[in-house]
Amino acid sequence: MNAATQETTAPAPRIDAPARKILAAVRAGRAADLPGLLKPLDRDQRRELLADLKALRADLRSQGWDNWRERDLVSPALVVAGAGCTTGAAAAASWIAARDLRRWQELPAGPLLDVLSDRKPQWLGDLAHRLAARAATAEQDYPLIRVLVGLAGCAMPTTDGVLEGWATSLPASGTPLADSLRGDPYTAELVPRLFETAEPVSSLSRSHEPAGPYHWPTALAALAEEGLVDRTVLLDGCTARLLRGGTAPHLKPYLAILQALRPTAEEERERAADWIALAADAPSAVAGHAQQALARLAAAGGLAPRLLAEMSLTVLFRPEKKLVRAQLVLLGRELVREPAAAPELLPVLGEAFGHTDTDIQERALKLVAAHPVADPEVRAGLAACAHLLSPLHRARAVEVLGPDAAPATDDAPYREFLPPPPVPVPIEPAPESVEETVELVAAVVNSRTTTVEEFERALDGLVRHARRDRAALAAALRPALAGRWWLDPERSHHYTGDLPGIEHVAAIVLDARPAEPGRFQPALGSWRSNCHHPAFAVAAHARVAEAARHIAGRPLPFLLAFPTHTNGSLDPHTLIERLAAYARLGETPGPADFAQALLRTRRDPAAIPGAAALGTAEGDRLAAWLGEDGAPAAVTRRAAPAMARHYDVWPEHLTLDTGERPAVLRRLPKPFRELGQARTATGRCWDGGDDAALVATLPEDRETLAAWSLPAITSCALHEDRGGTTLLPLLAAAGGPAGPALHLAVATGLGARHAEDRLRSVDALLALAARGELDAVRLGSDLGEQLTLGTVKPNRLADSLRTAAATGACTTIWSVLAAALPALLTGTAEPRGTGDLLEMAADCVEESAAASPHPAGLAAVAARGGRSRLVTQAVRLAKALDRNQPPACA
């Protein structure tokens, strides 16, 4: 029996009759009866009763979840009784706001106010302010706080929680919000605080029609018009909150209030400095509003050229092309309205010469041409910026600004920069000492994330030291794993003999006895699924279970499958040496260990004679594996029909089929055979698994892994999924052919929804290029196919390729785009966003001086005429390709 139970049951004889009645009412949940029962008690009686109530509260808190009905019944009454027995406002606030007494229930406000009705007004006001200061419950307690403030006649607290509760309580009973605000006595006091909260008040962010009765911006504007709320306070509050910054959704309600107020010209002029700051740094919608306000000021002559130039320097650097174009329009209008301002305004146009959008470059150059530069210093400054222009516009810049605008000649040819190719990292051998082995095993067991190297070194260390001196290993390992549940006598009855990963081996070393024989889901090995993760789990457990069985009987000298590199790859010559050592020791390799060793072995035909010379069955199998038996499965592709996925539908998309691996099916142990089955991966795998561990299982067969992972990558492109591309950089650095499956997976990942997934795909693309394994034509053709199906969106692809090109891989990216663009230019794919890809292609061609034929369809698009982004960039790309063509022989 715990202390709380003793305290509630033992002192029963000293509890007088009134106290017993009150405790009975509390236990019965009769909160309405408590005020009448408590009022006759004096101060000492209430103090004694409070001790019993605390004991009851402790007893309730100590009970398990099974007694939730009793706690829900007792808690409201316990709140009332405890509040009535406390003497200080601080203690009362702590009792009323206690989370263990609330249980998602509203306070019994009526009985609570009744039991507190005999307190002095000053005490009630103190209680109201203390409740308001509790961030976790102030919003929920607002109705009680409001009544307490009314009884005390004190000022309303203005904490964030009170403000949330006040705003949520409006409007009441279907009354329009404006009428509720007019009738609320605290409106003038609390409205200014709407702009000072750490987070926007949730009621402000609710979506309502501006003309509707519950739209906060409209209601506040109406009150300001009537003079019930100070208009200046609202304007200053909005601009101050916008200047504080935040995400676009957080700032949206404040911008809506500002727009609803419709500031006058004078009010906008007074806040010109605020608009300049917002135009520079605020989210796009807020910056656009500030830009429009400044445009109105400029049109009325209320914005000095110096301020307009200052503002333009920041806006022209923003990534939003719409804002940049609007700023150029504003500059053009001001130059027409006030030609004398040209010396102050024209220099900022040089900043636009370096914009990534060549259309913006052209607009800026046209502005300079339309307003001749008389000042030699201004002309020289603009000419110095002309080298930032695209080659398409440099000739025109020379015409406008003179020969000084001609770029300096650079005879050095373009040089492609690619990241260093990923190289295999040798793995450290297993620990030599027992102490180091134990330390590593404990780290692996207690860590949520473990690298392949850590796991393999710990496992091999356990195997080696168990053979040398199992007793010494167990003596050192037991205290290091003392906190594991399967060593706890009170919980070890749940141990069935199967533990995850290396714990299974550690338990055998420590001779932990299961309560019943374990069964680690061997059925998973025969369970056919489109998801490949169960097959990997079965194979991984088969290996550790085999090591554990040998430790319990005759420990192996070491593990054959211990990799030589951190990605899981195993050098064939090292495996030959290990097999020779086994033969000298008279040991027979474990079937699962040898199977994993084969799957990890790098296929080097030069090692076949050495394997055959061993003269053992394992040597012969290794020789065959290094030949035909170990060849990766063939991968074929097909288009899958549209299919339902929960409540939405996937469009038609590409899937990959992997063929059978007969040597795996016939010669490897049963737990590994699922890895050799033909498989069609058509759905999302919900069990993510450890990507590094997957690669370490098949480090020389990345085509198979890419084919099985394609559905997860496709879902990152089609839907909101994240993380499906984490495997791609690992596969780019792995072994085996880089064939159609890997290229298709990279192509799909380049169109992923989230930037981090696209970045991983870019890393994989660049790694393949650095290793000389990238087939740019194949990747481009895959991208064209994915663009046609709608799996990859052009704008996302443009973002990925722009990132890759920025590293210095312009030639590589152009080679990919040259093969991908025909699908967009010939009308087989959705053209939206094609202009972005054409711009990216033109950038790469201009930078690398690539000379190649026009992609199919480019000439027809360029000949359409007009000023659309698609046509403009098509013309630019065509001209760039034509400029780079070698001169024809005479």
mmCIF file of N, CA, C and O in Angstrom, residues 626-654:
data_model
loop_
_atom_site.group_PDB
_atom_site.id
_atom_site.type_symbol
_atom_site.label_atom_id
_atom_site.label_comp_id
_atom_site.label_asym_id
_atom_site.label_seq_id
_atom_site.Cartn_x
_atom_site.Cartn_y
_atom_site.Cartn_z
ATOM 1 N N LEU A 626 31.597 -15.474 -58.512
ATOM 2 C CA LEU A 626 32.334 -14.410 -59.186
ATOM 3 C C LEU A 626 32.156 -14.487 -60.697
ATOM 4 O O LEU A 626 32.497 -13.535 -61.414
ATOM 5 N N GLY A 627 31.622 -15.593 -61.166
ATOM 6 C CA GLY A 627 31.318 -15.734 -62.589
ATOM 7 C C GLY A 627 29.854 -15.465 -62.870
ATOM 8 O O GLY A 627 29.323 -14.393 -62.579
ATOM 9 N N GLU A 628 29.154 -16.476 -63.389
ATOM 10 C CA GLU A 628 27.769 -16.290 -63.810
ATOM 11 C C GLU A 628 26.795 -16.272 -62.637
ATOM 12 O O GLU A 628 25.798 -15.546 -62.656
ATOM 13 N N ASP A 629 27.067 -17.069 -61.600
ATOM 14 C CA ASP A 629 26.077 -17.206 -60.529
ATOM 15 C C ASP A 629 25.782 -15.887 -59.816
ATOM 16 O O ASP A 629 24.659 -15.653 -59.352
ATOM 17 N N GLY A 630 26.773 -15.027 -59.699
ATOM 18 C CA GLY A 630 26.579 -13.800 -58.942
ATOM 19 C C GLY A 630 26.079 -12.620 -59.745
ATOM 20 O O GLY A 630 25.986 -11.508 -59.214
ATOM 21 N N ALA A 631 25.771 -12.841 -61.013
ATOM 22 C CA ALA A 631 25.314 -11.723 -61.855
ATOM 23 C C ALA A 631 24.016 -11.134 -61.292
ATOM 24 O O ALA A 631 23.105 -11.875 -60.910
ATOM 25 N N PRO A 632 23.918 -9.791 -61.201
ATOM 26 C CA PRO A 632 22.687 -9.175 -60.696
ATOM 27 C C PRO A 632 21.493 -9.522 -61.578
ATOM 28 O O PRO A 632 21.630 -9.850 -62.760
ATOM 29 N N ALA A 633 20.324 -9.434 -60.985
ATOM 30 C CA ALA A 633 19.104 -9.724 -61.716
ATOM 31 C C ALA A 633 18.848 -8.654 -62.756
ATOM 32 O O ALA A 633 19.152 -7.473 -62.561
ATOM 33 N N ALA A 634 18.292 -9.084 -63.889
ATOM 34 C CA ALA A 634 17.923 -8.126 -64.930
ATOM 35 C C ALA A 634 16.729 -7.303 -64.465
ATOM 36 O O ALA A 634 15.856 -7.781 -63.733
ATOM 37 N N VAL A 635 16.690 -6.048 -64.874
ATOM 38 C CA VAL A 635 15.611 -5.137 -64.510
ATOM 39 C C VAL A 635 14.899 -4.692 -65.773
ATOM 40 O O VAL A 635 15.533 -4.283 -66.747
ATOM 41 N N THR A 636 13.586 -4.814 -65.756
ATOM 42 C CA THR A 636 12.780 -4.353 -66.886
ATOM 43 C C THR A 636 11.787 -3.327 -66.381
ATOM 44 O O THR A 636 11.421 -3.316 -65.203
ATOM 45 N N ARG A 637 11.333 -2.463 -67.277
ATOM 46 C CA ARG A 637 10.417 -1.399 -66.884
ATOM 47 C C ARG A 637 9.107 -1.534 -67.645
ATOM 48 O O ARG A 637 9.024 -2.117 -68.715
ATOM 49 N N ARG A 638 8.092 -0.972 -67.028
ATOM 50 C CA ARG A 638 6.799 -0.897 -67.680
ATOM 51 C C ARG A 638 6.014 0.243 -67.045
ATOM 52 O O ARG A 638 6.346 0.713 -65.964
ATOM 53 N N ALA A 639 4.996 0.669 -67.741
ATOM 54 C CA ALA A 639 4.123 1.717 -67.207
ATOM 55 C C ALA A 639 3.009 1.067 -66.425
ATOM 56 O O ALA A 639 2.315 0.180 -66.926
ATOM 57 N N ALA A 640 2.847 1.466 -65.192
ATOM 58 C CA ALA A 640 1.767 0.949 -64.353
ATOM 59 C C ALA A 640 0.536 1.813 -64.544
ATOM 60 O O ALA A 640 0.632 3.038 -64.683
ATOM 61 N N PRO A 641 -0.660 1.222 -64.548
ATOM 62 C CA PRO A 641 -1.870 2.041 -64.680
ATOM 63 C C PRO A 641 -2.093 2.872 -63.436
ATOM 64 O O PRO A 641 -1.505 2.650 -62.384
ATOM 65 N N ALA A 642 -2.959 3.852 -63.586
ATOM 66 C CA ALA A 642 -3.326 4.675 -62.428
ATOM 67 C C ALA A 642 -3.902 3.783 -61.346
ATOM 68 O O ALA A 642 -4.647 2.843 -61.622
ATOM 69 N N MET A 643 -3.565 4.056 -60.102
ATOM 70 C CA MET A 643 -4.018 3.206 -59.008
ATOM 71 C C MET A 643 -4.392 4.056 -57.818
ATOM 72 O O MET A 643 -3.880 5.157 -57.625
ATOM 73 N N ALA A 644 -5.324 3.554 -57.033
ATOM 74 C CA ALA A 644 -5.789 4.293 -55.860
ATOM 75 C C ALA A 644 -4.754 4.201 -54.757
ATOM 76 O O ALA A 644 -4.116 3.183 -54.558
ATOM 77 N N ARG A 645 -4.577 5.268 -54.054
ATOM 78 C CA ARG A 645 -3.702 5.298 -52.873
ATOM 79 C C ARG A 645 -4.448 6.057 -51.794
ATOM 80 O O ARG A 645 -4.507 7.269 -51.792
ATOM 81 N N HIS A 646 -5.056 5.327 -50.882
ATOM 82 C CA HIS A 646 -5.902 5.909 -49.847
ATOM 83 C C HIS A 646 -7.051 6.684 -50.517
ATOM 84 O O HIS A 646 -7.828 6.123 -51.256
ATOM 85 N N TYR A 647 -7.103 7.986 -50.312
ATOM 86 C CA TYR A 647 -8.238 8.747 -50.813
ATOM 87 C C TYR A 647 -7.923 9.492 -52.104
ATOM 88 O O TYR A 647 -8.726 10.253 -52.596
ATOM 89 N N ASP A 648 -6.715 9.311 -52.623
ATOM 90 C CA ASP A 648 -6.390 9.962 -53.880
ATOM 91 C C ASP A 648 -5.958 8.902 -54.876
ATOM 92 O O ASP A 648 -6.004 7.712 -54.609
ATOM 93 N N VAL A 649 -5.554 9.330 -56.054
ATOM 94 C CA VAL A 649 -5.203 8.400 -57.113
ATOM 95 C C VAL A 649 -3.842 8.773 -57.664
ATOM 96 O O VAL A 649 -3.581 9.942 -57.949
ATOM 97 N N TRP A 650 -2.986 7.778 -57.788
ATOM 98 C CA TRP A 650 -1.715 8.020 -58.456
ATOM 99 C C TRP A 650 -1.976 8.052 -59.946
ATOM 100 O O TRP A 650 -2.705 7.213 -60.479
ATOM 101 N N PRO A 651 -1.368 8.984 -60.668
ATOM 102 C CA PRO A 651 -1.468 8.909 -62.117
ATOM 103 C C PRO A 651 -0.646 7.735 -62.644
ATOM 104 O O PRO A 651 0.070 7.066 -61.895
ATOM 105 N N GLU A 652 -0.751 7.499 -63.905
ATOM 106 C CA GLU A 652 0.061 6.454 -64.509
ATOM 107 C C GLU A 652 1.536 6.762 -64.267
ATOM 108 O O GLU A 652 1.973 7.904 -64.392
ATOM 109 N N HIS A 653 2.301 5.760 -63.890
ATOM 110 C CA HIS A 653 3.701 5.996 -63.566
ATOM 111 C C HIS A 653 4.499 4.763 -63.930
ATOM 112 O O HIS A 653 3.943 3.720 -64.284
ATOM 113 N N LEU A 654 5.807 4.884 -63.878
ATOM 114 C CA LEU A 654 6.687 3.791 -64.258
ATOM 115 C C LEU A 654 6.968 2.886 -63.064
ATOM 116 O O LEU A 654 7.140 3.351 -61.946
#
